Coordinates of C-alpha atoms in Angstrom, one line a residue:
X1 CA 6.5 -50.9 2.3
X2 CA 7.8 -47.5 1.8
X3 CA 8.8 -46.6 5.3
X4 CA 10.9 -44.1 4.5
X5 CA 8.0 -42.0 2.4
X6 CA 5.1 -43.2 5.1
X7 CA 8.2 -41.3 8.0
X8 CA 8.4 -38.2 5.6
X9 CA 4.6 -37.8 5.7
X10 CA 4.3 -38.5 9.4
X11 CA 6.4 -35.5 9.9
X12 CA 4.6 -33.0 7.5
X13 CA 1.7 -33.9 9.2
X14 CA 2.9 -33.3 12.4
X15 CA 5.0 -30.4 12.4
X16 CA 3.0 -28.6 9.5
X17 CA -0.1 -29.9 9.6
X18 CA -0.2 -31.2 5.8
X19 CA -2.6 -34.0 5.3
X20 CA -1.4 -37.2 4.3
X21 CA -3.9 -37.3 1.8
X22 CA -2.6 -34.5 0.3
X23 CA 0.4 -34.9 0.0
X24 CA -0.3 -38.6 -1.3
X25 CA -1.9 -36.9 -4.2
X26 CA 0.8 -34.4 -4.7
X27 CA 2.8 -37.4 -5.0
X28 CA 0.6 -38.8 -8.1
X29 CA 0.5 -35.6 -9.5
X30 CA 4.2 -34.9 -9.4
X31 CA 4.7 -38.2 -11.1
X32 CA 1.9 -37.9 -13.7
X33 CA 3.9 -34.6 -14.7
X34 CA 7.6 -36.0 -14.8
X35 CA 6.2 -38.8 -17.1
X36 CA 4.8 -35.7 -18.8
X37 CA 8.4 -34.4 -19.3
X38 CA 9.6 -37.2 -20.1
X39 CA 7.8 -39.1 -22.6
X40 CA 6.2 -35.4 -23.8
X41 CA 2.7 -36.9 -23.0
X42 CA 0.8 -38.4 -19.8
X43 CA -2.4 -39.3 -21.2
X44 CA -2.3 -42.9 -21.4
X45 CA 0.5 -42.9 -17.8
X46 CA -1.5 -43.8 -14.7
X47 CA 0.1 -44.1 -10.9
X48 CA -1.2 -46.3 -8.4
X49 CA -0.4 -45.5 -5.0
X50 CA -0.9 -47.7 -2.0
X51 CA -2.2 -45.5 0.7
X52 CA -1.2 -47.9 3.7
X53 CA 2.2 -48.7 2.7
X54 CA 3.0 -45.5 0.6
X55 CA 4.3 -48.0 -2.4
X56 CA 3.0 -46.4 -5.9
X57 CA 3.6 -47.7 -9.8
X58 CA 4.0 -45.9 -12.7
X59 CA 2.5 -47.4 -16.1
X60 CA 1.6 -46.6 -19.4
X61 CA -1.1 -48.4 -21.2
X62 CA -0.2 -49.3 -24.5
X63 CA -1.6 -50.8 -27.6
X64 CA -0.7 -54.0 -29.0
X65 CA 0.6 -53.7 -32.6
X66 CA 2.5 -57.0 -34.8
X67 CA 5.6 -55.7 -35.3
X68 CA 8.1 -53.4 -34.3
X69 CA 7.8 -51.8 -37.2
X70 CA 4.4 -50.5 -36.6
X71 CA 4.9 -48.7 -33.7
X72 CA 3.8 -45.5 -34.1
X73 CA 4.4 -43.6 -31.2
X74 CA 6.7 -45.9 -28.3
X75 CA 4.5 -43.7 -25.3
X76 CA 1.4 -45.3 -26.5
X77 CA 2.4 -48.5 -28.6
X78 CA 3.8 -51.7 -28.1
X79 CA 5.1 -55.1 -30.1
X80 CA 3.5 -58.1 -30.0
X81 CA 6.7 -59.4 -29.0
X82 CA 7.6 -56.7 -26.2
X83 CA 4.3 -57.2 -24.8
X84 CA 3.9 -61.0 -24.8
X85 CA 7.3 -60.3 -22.4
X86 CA 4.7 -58.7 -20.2
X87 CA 1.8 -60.6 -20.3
X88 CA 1.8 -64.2 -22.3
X89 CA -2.2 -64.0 -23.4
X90 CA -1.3 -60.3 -25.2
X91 CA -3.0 -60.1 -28.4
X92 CA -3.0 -57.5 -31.3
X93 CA -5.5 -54.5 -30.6
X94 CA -5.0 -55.2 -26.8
X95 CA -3.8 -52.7 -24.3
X96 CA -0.8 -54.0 -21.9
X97 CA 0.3 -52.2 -18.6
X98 CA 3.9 -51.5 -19.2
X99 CA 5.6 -50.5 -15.9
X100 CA 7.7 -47.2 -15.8
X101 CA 10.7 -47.3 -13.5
X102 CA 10.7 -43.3 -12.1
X103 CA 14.4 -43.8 -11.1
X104 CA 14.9 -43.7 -15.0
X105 CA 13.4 -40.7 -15.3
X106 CA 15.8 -37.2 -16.7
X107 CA 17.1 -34.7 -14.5
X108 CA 14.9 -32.2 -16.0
X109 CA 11.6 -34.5 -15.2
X110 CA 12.8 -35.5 -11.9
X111 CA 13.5 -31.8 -10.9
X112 CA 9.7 -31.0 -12.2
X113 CA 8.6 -33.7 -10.2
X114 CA 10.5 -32.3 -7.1
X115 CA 9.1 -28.8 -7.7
X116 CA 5.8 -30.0 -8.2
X117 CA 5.6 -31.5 -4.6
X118 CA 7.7 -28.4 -2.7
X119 CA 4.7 -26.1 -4.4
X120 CA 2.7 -28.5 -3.1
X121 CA 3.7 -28.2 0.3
X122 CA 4.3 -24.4 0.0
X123 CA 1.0 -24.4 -0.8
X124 CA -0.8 -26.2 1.9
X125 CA 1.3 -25.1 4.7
X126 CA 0.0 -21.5 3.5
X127 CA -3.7 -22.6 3.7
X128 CA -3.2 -24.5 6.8
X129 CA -2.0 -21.4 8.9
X130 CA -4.9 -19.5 6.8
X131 CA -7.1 -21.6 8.2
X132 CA -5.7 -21.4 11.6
X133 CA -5.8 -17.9 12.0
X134 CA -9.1 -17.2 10.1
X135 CA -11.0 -19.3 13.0
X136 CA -9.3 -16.6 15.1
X137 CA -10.4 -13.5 13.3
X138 CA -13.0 -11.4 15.8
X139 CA -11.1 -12.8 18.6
X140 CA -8.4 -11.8 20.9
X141 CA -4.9 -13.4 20.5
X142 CA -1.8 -12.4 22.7
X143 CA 1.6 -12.0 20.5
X144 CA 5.3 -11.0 20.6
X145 CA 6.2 -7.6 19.7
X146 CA 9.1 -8.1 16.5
X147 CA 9.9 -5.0 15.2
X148 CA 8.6 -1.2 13.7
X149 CA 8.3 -1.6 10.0
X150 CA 8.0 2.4 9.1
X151 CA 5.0 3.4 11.7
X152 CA 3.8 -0.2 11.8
X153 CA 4.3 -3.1 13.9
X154 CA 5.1 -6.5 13.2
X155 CA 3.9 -9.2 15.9
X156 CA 4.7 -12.6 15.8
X157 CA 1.9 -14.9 16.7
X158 CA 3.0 -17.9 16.6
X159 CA 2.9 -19.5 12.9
X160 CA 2.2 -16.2 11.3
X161 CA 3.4 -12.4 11.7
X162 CA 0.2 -10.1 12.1
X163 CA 0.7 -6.1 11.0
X164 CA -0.8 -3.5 13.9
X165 CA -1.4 -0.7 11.3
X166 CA -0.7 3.0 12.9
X167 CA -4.4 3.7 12.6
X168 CA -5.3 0.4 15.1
X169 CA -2.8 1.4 17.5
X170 CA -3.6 3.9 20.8
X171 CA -2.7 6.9 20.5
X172 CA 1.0 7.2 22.5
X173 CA 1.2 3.1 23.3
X174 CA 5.1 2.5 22.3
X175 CA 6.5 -1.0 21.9
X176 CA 9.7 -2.8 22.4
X177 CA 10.8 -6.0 21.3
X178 CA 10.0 -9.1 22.8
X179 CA 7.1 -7.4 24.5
X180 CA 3.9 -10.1 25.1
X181 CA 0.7 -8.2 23.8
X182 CA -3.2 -8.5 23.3
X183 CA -4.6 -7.7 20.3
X184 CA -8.0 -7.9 18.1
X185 CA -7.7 -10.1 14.9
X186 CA -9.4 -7.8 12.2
X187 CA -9.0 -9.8 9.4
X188 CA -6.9 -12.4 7.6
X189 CA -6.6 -12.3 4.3
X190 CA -4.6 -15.2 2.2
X191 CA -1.4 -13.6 0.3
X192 CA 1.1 -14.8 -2.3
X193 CA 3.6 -15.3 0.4
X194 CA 1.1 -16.7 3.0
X195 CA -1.9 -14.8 5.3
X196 CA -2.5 -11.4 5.6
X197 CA -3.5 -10.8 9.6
X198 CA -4.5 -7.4 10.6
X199 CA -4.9 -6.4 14.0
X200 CA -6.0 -3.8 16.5
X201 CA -5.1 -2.7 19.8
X202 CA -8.0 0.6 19.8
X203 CA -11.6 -1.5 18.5
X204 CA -14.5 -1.7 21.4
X205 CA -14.5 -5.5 20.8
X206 CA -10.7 -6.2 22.0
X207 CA -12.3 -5.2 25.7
X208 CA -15.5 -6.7 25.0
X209 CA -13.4 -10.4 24.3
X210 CA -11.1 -9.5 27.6
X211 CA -14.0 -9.1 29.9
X212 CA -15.2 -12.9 28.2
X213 CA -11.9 -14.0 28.8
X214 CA -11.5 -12.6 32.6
X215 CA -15.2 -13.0 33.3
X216 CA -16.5 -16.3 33.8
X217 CA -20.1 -15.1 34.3
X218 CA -19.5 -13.7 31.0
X219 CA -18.1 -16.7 29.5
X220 CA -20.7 -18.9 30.4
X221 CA -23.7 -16.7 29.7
X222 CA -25.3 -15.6 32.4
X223 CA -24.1 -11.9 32.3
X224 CA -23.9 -10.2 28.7
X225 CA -22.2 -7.2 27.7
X226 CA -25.3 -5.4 25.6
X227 CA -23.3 -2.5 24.4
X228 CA -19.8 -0.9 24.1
X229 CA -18.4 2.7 23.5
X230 CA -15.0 3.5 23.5
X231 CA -12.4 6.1 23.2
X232 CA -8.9 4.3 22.8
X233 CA -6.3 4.8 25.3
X234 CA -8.4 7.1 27.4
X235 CA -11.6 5.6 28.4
X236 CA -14.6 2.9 27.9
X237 CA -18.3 2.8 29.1
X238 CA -19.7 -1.0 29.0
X239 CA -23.6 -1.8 29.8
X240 CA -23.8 -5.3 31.3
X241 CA -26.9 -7.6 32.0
X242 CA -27.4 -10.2 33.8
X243 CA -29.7 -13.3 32.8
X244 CA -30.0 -14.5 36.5
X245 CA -31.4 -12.3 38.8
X246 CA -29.2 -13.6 42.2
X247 CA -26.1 -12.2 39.9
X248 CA -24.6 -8.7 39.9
X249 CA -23.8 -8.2 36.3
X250 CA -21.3 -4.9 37.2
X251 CA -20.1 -6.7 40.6
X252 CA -19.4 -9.8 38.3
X253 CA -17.5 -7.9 35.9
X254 CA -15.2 -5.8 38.5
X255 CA -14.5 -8.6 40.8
X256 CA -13.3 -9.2 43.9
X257 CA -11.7 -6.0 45.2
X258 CA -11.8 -5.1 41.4
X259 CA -9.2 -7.7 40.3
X260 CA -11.0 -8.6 37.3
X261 CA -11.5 -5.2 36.3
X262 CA -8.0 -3.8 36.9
X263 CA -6.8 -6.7 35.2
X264 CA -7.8 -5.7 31.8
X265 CA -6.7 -1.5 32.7
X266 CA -3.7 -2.9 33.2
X267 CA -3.8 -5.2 30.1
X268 CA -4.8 -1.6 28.2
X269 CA -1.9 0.5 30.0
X270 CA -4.6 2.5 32.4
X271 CA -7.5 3.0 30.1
X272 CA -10.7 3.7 32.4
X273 CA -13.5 1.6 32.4
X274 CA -17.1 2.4 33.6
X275 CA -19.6 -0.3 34.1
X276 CA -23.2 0.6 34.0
X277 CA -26.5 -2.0 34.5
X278 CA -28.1 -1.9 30.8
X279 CA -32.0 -1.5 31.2
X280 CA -34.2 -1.8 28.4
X281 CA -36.1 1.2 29.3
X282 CA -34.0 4.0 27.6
X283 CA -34.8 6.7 30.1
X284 CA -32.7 4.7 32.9
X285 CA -30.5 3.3 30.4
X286 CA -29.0 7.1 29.8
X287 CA -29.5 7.7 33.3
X288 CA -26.8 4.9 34.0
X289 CA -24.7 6.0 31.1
X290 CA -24.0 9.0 32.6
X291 CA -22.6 7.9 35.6
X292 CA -20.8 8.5 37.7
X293 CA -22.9 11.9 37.5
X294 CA -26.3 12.0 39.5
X295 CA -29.1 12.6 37.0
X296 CA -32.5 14.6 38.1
X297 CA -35.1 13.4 35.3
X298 CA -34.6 12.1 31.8
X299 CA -37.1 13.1 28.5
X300 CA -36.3 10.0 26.0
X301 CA -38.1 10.0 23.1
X302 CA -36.9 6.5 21.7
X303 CA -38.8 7.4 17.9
X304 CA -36.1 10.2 17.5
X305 CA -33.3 8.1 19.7
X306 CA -33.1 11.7 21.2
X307 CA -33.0 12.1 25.4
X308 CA -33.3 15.2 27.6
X309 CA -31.5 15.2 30.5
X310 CA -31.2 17.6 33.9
X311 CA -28.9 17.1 36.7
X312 CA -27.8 19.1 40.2
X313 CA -26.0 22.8 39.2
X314 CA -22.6 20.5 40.8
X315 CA -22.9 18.0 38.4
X316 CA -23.2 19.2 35.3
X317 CA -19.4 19.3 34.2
X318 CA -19.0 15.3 35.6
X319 CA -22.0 14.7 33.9
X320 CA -20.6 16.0 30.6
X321 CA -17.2 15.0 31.2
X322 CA -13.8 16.6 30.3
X323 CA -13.7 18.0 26.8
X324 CA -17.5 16.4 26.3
X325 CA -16.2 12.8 26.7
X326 CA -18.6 11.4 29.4
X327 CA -21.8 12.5 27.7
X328 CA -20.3 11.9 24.4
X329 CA -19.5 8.1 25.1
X330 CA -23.1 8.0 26.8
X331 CA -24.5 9.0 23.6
X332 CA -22.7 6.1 22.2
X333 CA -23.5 3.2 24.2
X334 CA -27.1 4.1 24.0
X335 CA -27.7 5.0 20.5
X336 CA -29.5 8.4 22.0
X337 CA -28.5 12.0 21.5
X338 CA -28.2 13.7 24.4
X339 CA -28.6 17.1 25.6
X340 CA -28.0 17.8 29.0
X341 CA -28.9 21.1 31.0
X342 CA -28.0 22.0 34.9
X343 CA -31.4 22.5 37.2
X344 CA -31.1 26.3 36.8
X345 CA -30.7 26.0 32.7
X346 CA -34.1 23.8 32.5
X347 CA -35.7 26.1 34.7
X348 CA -34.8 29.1 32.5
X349 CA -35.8 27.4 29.2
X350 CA -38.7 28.6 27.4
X351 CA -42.0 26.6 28.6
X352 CA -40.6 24.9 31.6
X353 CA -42.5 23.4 33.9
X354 CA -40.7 21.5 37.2
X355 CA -43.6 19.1 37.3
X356 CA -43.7 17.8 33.6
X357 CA -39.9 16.1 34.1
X358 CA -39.8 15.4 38.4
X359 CA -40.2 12.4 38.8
X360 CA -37.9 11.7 41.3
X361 CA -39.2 10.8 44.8
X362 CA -36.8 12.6 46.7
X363 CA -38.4 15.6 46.1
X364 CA -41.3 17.0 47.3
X365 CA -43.9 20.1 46.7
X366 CA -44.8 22.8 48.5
X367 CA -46.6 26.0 48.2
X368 CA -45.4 25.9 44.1
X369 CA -42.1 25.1 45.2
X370 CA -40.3 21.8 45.2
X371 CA -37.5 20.7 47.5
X372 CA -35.1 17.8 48.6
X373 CA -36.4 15.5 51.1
X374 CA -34.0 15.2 54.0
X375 CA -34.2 12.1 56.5
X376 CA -34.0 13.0 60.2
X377 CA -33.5 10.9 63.1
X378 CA -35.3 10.8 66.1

């Protein structure tokens, strides 16, 4: 038994993650190409490995000729005499197994053999953390910040350094070293010199897989996040629905007090995040999209993904949103352009009519007019 092979290959396995298998048959191979090296051919050269006990033997098969004499070639023939040493029933024209002790082998075919197995290993230790981190790729993973390479960053995660490109970071998010961050596994692409892993700290999905990770309604199923709009570093709109009707899919997602919530703002440095209930008719859909504003009546037209909306004089700037950003992220967690006009703007529009988009009941009519109802208590 070759213990000291069998504890070699208990280690790779362990530590790297190398199969034994493979390595087994790295071992073969090496062999098969010092005997190469050495005897300038290893077509008739066959290894035997016991994959138990890590033993192995190296023989060529060789053809049985009278004399010494007639040998033609010594890699692929053999005495009568020599072989009759090996096995006492050899004949002329039969093929022996002549054993081939590897410890003889040259410097030059032992250091090929040696090469040939540290490939070997380069190799599969490559396409095991490959593998590792491809299973990753669409999902979240938390690494240590290692250093600014130009306007890049390198992050260490774990078995593998991952590059956050300038382009996938937020805009004014500065790193030190050491630092424990979040990130969004874009890809991973295999390299000369191992995986390729690119990353992002600015995609919608990075907070979609931190609300599944912080949210176990999410986790499980019973609430789904149906759509995602985000602006990186300033602010995110999420739609959320829930699949049983005794859960709050917005309560489920900010938590008790909002700790689930203002866990993942702090995770993003502050970002703000509005969650809205996702309805499948479009008209309350945008209507929720554009919260926190109060929205009057909505025209959606879901054949042009276009959506008319009015709201109070008051709200029209929170309904659009500094520099256009509410409306604009509403527009792109529902998939609808948007135009939105103050009450006074729709009245003054060409061919408007009150009645055509009021739909809301706390209004009422009178005389031509229409006003707010107003509760009173007796």
């Amino acid at each position: 038994m070759n213990t000291e092979l069998m504890e070699v290959l208990g280690i790779l396995e362990k530590e790297k993650g190398i199969s034994r298998e493979v390595m087994l048959d790295a071992i073969e191979n090496s062999l098969m190409q010092a005997c190469e090296k050495n005897f300038g051919t290893n077509a008739n050269v066959h290894v035997e490995m016991n994959r138990e006990t890590c033993d192995y033997v190296v023989y060529a098969e060789k053809t049985v000729v009278e004399f010494e004499d007639d040998v033609m070639d010594p890699a692929e023939d053999i005495s009568l005499a020599a072989a009759q040493k090996i096995s006492k029933n050899a004949q002329i024209g039969d093929v022996v197994n002549v054993e081939i002790n590897s410890k003889q082998f040259g410097r030059i075919a032992a250091m090929n053999a040696k090469q040939v197995i540290v490939q070997k290993i380069r190799e599969e230790e490559r396409n095991v953390i490959f593998n590792q981190y491809f299973e990753k790729e669409k999902n979240v993973v938390t690494g240590v910040v290692q250093r600014y390479v130009g306007k890049n960053v390198s992050i260490n995660l774990g078995s593998a350094d991952a590059i956050l490109a300038e382009s996938e970071m937020v805009k004014g998010e500065t790193f030190r070293p050491n630092q424990r961050v979040k990130v969004y596994v874009l890809d991973v692409k295999s390299a000369a010199k191992g995986p390729r892993i690119n990353v992002s700290r600015t995609h919608p999905e990075l907070v979609k897989r931190l609300f599944e990770s912080e949210v176990t309604e999410i986790a499980d199923g019973t609430v789904e996040i149906k759509s995602i709009a985000r602006e990186a570093g300033s602010r995110t709109k999420i739609a959320v629905w829930s699949n049983n009707e005794n859960v709050d899919p917005v309560g489920a997602c900010v938590g008790m007090n909002g700790a689930r919530v203002n866990a993942i703002v702090d995770e993003l440095n502050g970002e703000k995040i509005d969650i809205v209930n996702w309805d499948e008719e479009p008209g309350n859909l945008v209507q929720n999209a554009l919260s926190p504003a109060m929205v009057l009546a909505v025209f959606a037209d879901p054949d042009e993904k276009t959506a008319k909306v009015v709201v109070p004089d008051d709200q029209l700037s929170l309904a659009i949103g500094k520099e256009g950003q509410n409306a604009r992220l509403a527009a792109k967690l529902t998939n609808y352009k948007i135009d939105i006009k103050s009450e006074t703007q729709a009245k003054d529009a060409p061919g408007f009519r009150y009645e055509d988009y009021l739909d809301n009941e706390e209004y009422y009519e009178e005389d031509g007019e229409y006003y707010e109802e107003t509760s009173t208590e007796e």
